[in-house]
């Protein structure tokens, strides 16, 4: 005769075990998805559970093993209890059909196993997994204390399991998971962002901005500097009128000062200091208003340069090569433009990169990049040359000198004619087919 109370108690126990299995599954998926950075806000608000979760992430492999151990224990108990429950429930039916006890026992095992497996997979595996994926932060923080308690109780056994597993991995040539590998790599983050762009969660502007941030520290001073031949600089012995003329015409707020040669930069003058001095003195002595110069190695990454600028509260630096020769200059604006794009202020003159004259000839701004030039004119000028990045630099490399006004340069069916030039700086180039 069936003991109803005993069967009901065992059924209740099965439901409880499936629920515990669900907690272990949800916790495992939640802690794997949780990142330390996501916990910082909760920690700053005083969440002690978030602190525990952060500590759990430092020993992620051990706590995953704890979850797996919990799931295994629960499944063993379900199999042990479930067999007796279903045999007890189905016994009257087996007796009615006069089935042998051996066959009845075997059949009850299969029926019970099928039911418990279905119930465990749906309620104890799939459902908590889906919930954990959506609410992993809340789950990992909420269940951090019970998980830590379970881990401490079974720590010796978990250590034995981990040691054994690591030994097996070592034998087959696989290294154990490191703390760094538990976090997303840059490529994984880029892929996540790309998926966000495709689904509309991240718009085009945000996507472009994030991509520039990722590429930011890969660039060096040499890649974004204003080249030496395009620098505006003042000779310390220059006369008052010429100095003021340079400042007014170029409109820069900070200008390098050199002595004898551009390779001997001795300081920086601020236009506001210069204008202030000119208002009160007929003779301007640059030595009185000159400020210290900050030199930057050409291979230094712009992320480090930005930190230096912030620390020293400066906006301009002179880029030098390994021999100490001046290669160019870099400003805070140049660095920020690598993230947000071109910044135009009220003194900048917007110029077209390419336009046509009345005869239909192409007039090109020499500052156009080689990549853009190749696309617009369907040419194949090498783009991966360290000696130049712009059309101006390319022409100087080809000729071996700074081209003179109206000088013609032939290159693979194209004729480049220098139309405008100031000092050593090319301003406009005419292009036609030869």
XYZ file of C-alpha atoms in Angstrom:
434
model
C 0.000 0.000 0.000
C 1.280 3.458 -0.925
C 2.257 5.790 1.889
C 0.747 9.029 0.540
C 2.546 11.300 3.000
C 5.919 9.712 2.205
C 5.373 9.999 -1.574
C 4.206 13.620 -1.331
C 7.232 14.456 0.782
C 9.549 12.864 -1.787
C 7.797 14.697 -4.659
C 8.215 17.964 -2.755
C 11.876 17.098 -2.252
C 12.274 16.526 -6.017
C 10.829 19.970 -6.745
C 13.168 21.515 -4.163
C 16.199 19.746 -5.653
C 15.280 20.934 -9.163
C 14.964 24.459 -7.759
C 18.415 24.167 -6.125
C 19.793 22.872 -9.446
C 18.300 25.947 -11.136
C 20.072 28.201 -8.631
C 23.432 26.572 -9.305
C 22.930 26.815 -13.105
C 21.823 30.457 -12.921
C 24.738 31.354 -10.629
C 27.292 29.698 -12.903
C 26.089 31.530 -16.020
C 25.740 34.806 -14.113
C 29.273 34.887 -12.670
C 30.784 33.933 -16.026
C 29.067 36.911 -17.710
C 29.701 39.425 -14.921
C 32.657 41.809 -15.281
C 34.483 43.580 -12.477
C 33.820 46.986 -14.044
C 30.069 46.344 -13.861
C 30.313 45.825 -10.102
C 32.186 49.047 -9.351
C 29.041 51.210 -9.348
C 27.302 48.876 -6.883
C 30.414 48.766 -4.704
C 30.569 52.576 -4.701
C 26.994 52.567 -3.398
C 28.023 50.333 -0.508
C 26.871 46.908 -1.733
C 28.671 44.273 0.340
C 27.343 41.498 -1.933
C 28.945 43.207 -4.917
C 32.299 43.129 -3.084
C 31.858 39.390 -2.520
C 31.010 38.922 -6.200
C 34.149 40.820 -7.197
C 36.218 38.516 -4.979
C 34.502 35.506 -6.581
C 35.599 36.710 -10.037
C 39.244 36.608 -8.935
C 38.832 32.842 -8.362
C 36.400 32.215 -11.183
C 37.568 28.720 -12.096
C 37.196 27.484 -8.505
C 33.688 28.904 -8.162
C 32.619 27.431 -11.504
C 33.829 24.094 -10.163
C 31.736 24.715 -7.027
C 28.631 25.255 -9.180
C 29.366 22.116 -11.177
C 29.820 20.144 -7.971
C 26.484 21.429 -6.675
C 24.722 20.463 -9.927
C 26.273 16.983 -9.811
C 25.225 16.397 -6.177
C 21.664 17.530 -6.932
C 21.397 15.246 -9.989
C 22.615 12.236 -8.002
C 20.020 12.921 -5.294
C 17.300 13.349 -7.915
C 18.135 9.975 -9.443
C 18.228 8.268 -6.061
C 14.951 9.720 -4.761
C 13.119 9.722 -8.103
C 13.497 5.973 -8.644
C 11.673 5.121 -5.393
C 8.997 7.780 -5.929
C 7.972 6.582 -9.379
C 8.145 2.913 -8.411
C 5.817 3.653 -5.494
C 3.423 5.680 -7.663
C 3.303 3.132 -10.503
C 3.187 -0.066 -8.386
C -0.662 -0.301 -8.353
C -0.703 0.002 -12.149
C 1.969 -2.684 -12.510
C 0.080 -4.967 -10.147
C -3.144 -4.464 -12.137
C -1.425 -5.736 -15.280
C 0.338 -8.517 -13.295
C 3.804 -7.410 -14.352
C 6.788 -9.083 -12.752
C 8.609 -7.134 -10.031
C 11.847 -7.073 -12.065
C 10.131 -5.676 -15.145
C 8.113 -3.252 -13.017
C 11.270 -1.966 -11.353
C 13.051 -1.478 -14.699
C 10.049 0.228 -16.288
C 9.606 2.601 -13.329
C 13.278 3.570 -13.597
C 12.903 4.496 -17.291
C 9.650 6.391 -16.730
C 11.032 8.196 -13.696
C 14.310 8.996 -15.443
C 12.455 10.389 -18.454
C 10.191 12.604 -16.353
C 12.955 13.891 -14.061
C 15.291 14.521 -17.032
C 12.602 16.519 -18.854
C 11.684 18.459 -15.722
C 15.328 19.129 -14.814
C 16.303 20.284 -18.318
C 13.344 22.648 -18.727
C 12.946 23.997 -15.194
C 16.399 23.357 -13.774
C 18.581 24.177 -16.816
C 17.052 26.102 -19.723
C 14.809 28.491 -17.775
C 17.458 29.609 -15.239
C 20.043 29.876 -18.017
C 17.804 32.267 -19.985
C 17.073 34.316 -16.866
C 20.772 34.488 -15.935
C 21.761 35.731 -19.385
C 19.312 38.638 -19.064
C 19.795 39.466 -15.380
C 23.303 38.221 -14.650
C 24.369 41.167 -12.475
C 21.391 40.871 -10.113
C 21.718 37.092 -9.883
C 25.483 37.018 -9.332
C 25.231 39.682 -6.615
C 22.138 38.189 -4.933
C 23.516 34.622 -4.806
C 27.124 35.551 -3.983
C 26.826 34.799 -0.254
C 25.228 31.317 -0.602
C 27.769 30.437 -3.291
C 30.687 31.535 -1.112
C 29.322 29.532 1.806
C 28.934 26.399 -0.350
C 32.457 26.949 -1.713
C 33.977 27.175 1.782
C 32.222 23.981 2.920
C 33.421 21.947 -0.046
C 36.693 23.799 -0.647
C 39.013 20.781 -0.065
C 37.007 18.655 -2.482
C 36.812 21.497 -5.053
C 40.587 21.953 -4.774
C 41.045 18.245 -5.472
C 38.743 18.441 -8.510
C 40.516 21.521 -9.916
C 43.970 20.054 -9.361
C 42.967 16.819 -11.083
C 41.379 18.696 -14.003
C 44.440 20.957 -14.432
C 46.707 17.908 -14.413
C 44.658 16.304 -17.188
C 44.737 19.547 -19.182
C 48.498 19.765 -18.739
C 48.926 16.208 -19.985
C 47.080 17.027 -23.215
C 48.917 20.349 -23.652
C 46.202 22.850 -22.650
C 47.006 25.650 -20.202
C 44.510 26.426 -17.439
C 42.324 29.535 -17.678
C 44.068 32.703 -16.511
C 42.395 35.688 -14.873
C 43.046 37.809 -17.985
C 41.343 35.270 -20.245
C 38.174 35.538 -18.181
C 37.652 39.056 -19.571
C 36.659 40.147 -23.060
C 39.518 40.774 -25.454
C 39.631 43.927 -27.567
C 38.498 41.956 -30.623
C 35.532 40.505 -28.709
C 34.488 43.989 -27.555
C 34.800 45.290 -31.131
C 32.547 42.448 -32.298
C 29.982 43.205 -29.594
C 29.982 46.868 -30.631
C 29.594 45.885 -34.292
C 26.596 43.707 -33.412
C 25.151 46.658 -31.507
C 25.625 48.809 -34.605
C 23.846 46.237 -36.792
C 20.893 45.934 -34.414
C 20.580 49.707 -33.972
C 21.515 49.799 -30.277
C 24.612 51.857 -31.209
C 24.276 54.511 -33.919
C 26.830 55.232 -36.632
C 28.395 58.214 -34.858
C 28.817 56.296 -31.584
C 30.288 53.317 -33.426
C 32.826 55.491 -35.267
C 33.782 57.238 -32.021
C 34.314 53.953 -30.153
C 36.408 52.553 -33.003
C 38.626 55.657 -32.920
C 39.088 55.241 -29.162
C 40.252 51.642 -29.683
C 42.744 52.769 -32.350
C 43.783 55.823 -30.329
C 46.818 54.487 -28.480
C 48.095 52.544 -31.497
C 49.089 55.802 -33.199
C 52.365 57.623 -32.630
C 53.362 61.272 -32.657
C 54.875 60.960 -36.129
C 51.556 59.772 -37.585
C 49.488 62.769 -36.480
C 52.036 65.596 -36.174
C 52.181 68.733 -38.302
C 55.243 68.012 -40.499
C 58.347 70.145 -40.169
C 57.864 71.807 -43.575
C 54.344 72.937 -42.562
C 55.323 74.324 -39.160
C 55.054 77.999 -38.380
C 58.057 79.044 -36.281
C 59.721 82.350 -35.387
C 63.428 83.189 -35.333
C 64.282 84.704 -31.954
C 66.169 87.491 -33.750
C 63.224 88.377 -36.018
C 62.114 92.033 -36.035
C 58.962 93.258 -34.271
C 56.853 93.915 -37.382
C 57.571 90.538 -38.926
C 56.773 88.691 -35.686
C 53.395 90.406 -35.349
C 52.670 89.785 -39.030
C 53.307 86.029 -38.630
C 51.054 85.819 -35.580
C 48.205 87.709 -37.286
C 48.441 85.883 -40.636
C 48.690 82.344 -39.265
C 46.321 82.831 -36.341
C 48.017 80.287 -34.054
C 47.814 80.743 -30.293
C 51.183 79.052 -29.661
C 54.239 79.304 -31.925
C 57.686 77.650 -31.568
C 60.748 79.898 -31.366
C 64.116 78.815 -32.779
C 67.651 80.198 -32.844
C 69.707 79.980 -36.053
C 67.997 76.759 -37.235
C 64.574 75.118 -36.988
C 66.380 72.138 -35.402
C 67.234 74.394 -32.453
C 63.805 75.085 -30.938
C 64.399 77.019 -27.710
C 60.860 77.695 -26.536
C 57.226 78.526 -27.266
C 55.564 81.939 -27.362
C 51.865 82.500 -26.712
C 50.182 84.992 -29.018
C 48.391 86.572 -26.049
C 51.766 87.256 -24.382
C 53.116 88.685 -27.632
C 50.127 90.971 -28.208
C 50.288 92.104 -24.591
C 53.987 92.953 -24.927
C 53.439 94.759 -28.255
C 50.852 97.056 -26.705
C 53.296 98.397 -24.122
C 56.678 98.218 -25.840
C 58.151 99.343 -29.134
C 60.825 96.677 -28.859
C 59.701 93.075 -28.282
C 62.245 90.878 -26.544
C 61.131 87.277 -27.065
C 63.402 86.137 -24.228
C 61.082 87.953 -21.821
C 57.921 86.113 -22.883
C 59.260 82.784 -24.158
C 58.006 79.649 -22.393
C 59.688 76.229 -21.989
C 59.364 73.761 -24.861
C 58.254 70.169 -24.441
C 60.012 67.654 -26.731
C 58.328 64.416 -27.811
C 60.023 61.341 -29.374
C 58.472 60.636 -32.775
C 57.600 57.021 -31.842
C 55.784 57.910 -28.597
C 52.138 56.830 -28.503
C 49.597 59.635 -28.442
C 47.865 58.226 -25.355
C 51.055 58.812 -23.383
C 51.459 62.266 -24.939
C 47.929 63.194 -23.840
C 48.777 62.163 -20.257
C 51.919 64.326 -20.378
C 49.931 67.308 -21.692
C 47.356 66.915 -18.908
C 49.994 66.483 -16.200
C 52.106 69.461 -17.319
C 49.090 71.546 -18.411
C 50.503 72.263 -21.869
C 48.948 72.284 -25.339
C 51.893 71.899 -27.712
C 55.041 69.800 -28.090
C 57.883 69.526 -30.608
C 58.356 66.100 -32.193
C 61.992 65.014 -32.582
C 63.688 61.995 -34.138
C 66.284 59.732 -32.531
C 69.056 62.160 -33.492
C 67.325 65.150 -31.913
C 66.300 66.696 -35.223
C 62.910 68.382 -35.393
C 60.301 66.346 -37.299
C 57.245 68.480 -36.599
C 54.906 69.604 -33.852
C 51.830 68.189 -32.182
C 49.074 70.011 -30.328
C 46.342 68.976 -27.940
C 43.865 69.685 -30.729
C 45.695 67.234 -33.021
C 45.329 64.507 -30.399
C 41.644 65.166 -29.710
C 40.904 65.177 -33.441
C 42.007 61.532 -33.542
C 38.899 60.772 -31.455
C 36.261 63.307 -32.450
C 37.420 64.148 -35.973
C 38.481 67.457 -37.471
C 37.962 70.473 -35.194
C 37.452 73.768 -37.002
C 37.708 77.025 -35.051
C 36.932 80.588 -36.089
C 40.463 81.075 -37.437
C 40.530 77.962 -39.611
C 39.942 78.456 -43.317
C 37.972 75.654 -44.904
C 39.622 74.556 -48.140
C 38.494 72.030 -50.731
C 40.890 69.143 -51.207
C 40.120 68.903 -54.925
C 38.497 71.401 -57.311
C 38.550 72.290 -61.011
C 39.674 75.531 -62.622
C 37.929 77.230 -65.566
C 39.783 74.977 -68.034
C 38.705 71.822 -66.204
C 42.131 71.146 -64.700
C 42.271 69.575 -61.238
C 43.650 71.803 -58.460
C 44.577 69.748 -55.418
C 45.416 70.671 -51.844
C 48.893 69.154 -51.183
C 47.750 68.078 -47.690
C 45.425 65.436 -49.181
C 46.303 61.954 -47.929
C 47.754 59.454 -50.405
C 44.899 57.046 -49.624
C 42.270 59.647 -50.564
C 44.247 60.761 -53.621
C 44.467 57.183 -54.927
C 40.710 56.741 -54.526
C 39.830 60.006 -56.267
C 42.263 59.655 -59.187
C 42.381 55.832 -59.440
C 46.153 55.797 -58.956
C 48.419 53.320 -57.163
C 50.876 55.510 -55.252
C 52.284 53.360 -52.392
C 50.413 54.139 -49.159
C 52.581 52.248 -46.645
C 55.695 54.424 -46.982
C 57.082 55.893 -43.746
C 58.611 58.855 -45.621
C 55.295 60.483 -46.518
C 51.565 60.441 -45.770
C 50.389 63.328 -47.982
C 50.713 64.316 -51.646
C 53.133 67.083 -50.646
C 55.395 64.612 -48.858
C 55.187 62.185 -51.792
C 56.326 64.807 -54.320
C 59.220 65.837 -52.081
C 60.242 62.169 -51.774
C 60.046 61.625 -55.553
C 62.071 64.739 -56.424
C 64.440 64.612 -53.455
C 63.817 68.294 -52.736
C 61.064 70.799 -52.003
C 59.579 71.571 -55.448
C 59.749 75.157 -56.679
C 56.819 77.236 -57.920
C 55.647 76.065 -61.409
C 57.941 73.042 -61.266
C 56.523 70.063 -63.208
C 56.821 66.497 -61.916
C 55.928 63.477 -64.094
C 54.790 60.273 -62.418
C 53.121 57.309 -64.179
C 51.029 59.282 -66.644
C 50.295 62.223 -64.349
C 51.864 65.676 -64.429
C 52.006 67.568 -61.130
C 52.583 71.339 -61.402
C 53.245 73.448 -58.301
C 50.864 76.418 -58.578
C 51.127 78.054 -55.141
C 53.771 77.983 -52.456
C 54.789 79.971 -49.393
C 58.261 79.437 -47.977
C 58.846 75.679 -47.958
C 55.131 74.868 -47.823
C 53.229 73.777 -50.946
C 49.728 75.265 -51.149
C 48.241 74.155 -54.481
C 49.097 71.582 -57.145
C 47.634 71.302 -60.637
C 47.179 67.775 -61.986
C 46.732 66.688 -65.595
C 47.260 63.579 -67.667
C 50.502 63.474 -69.633
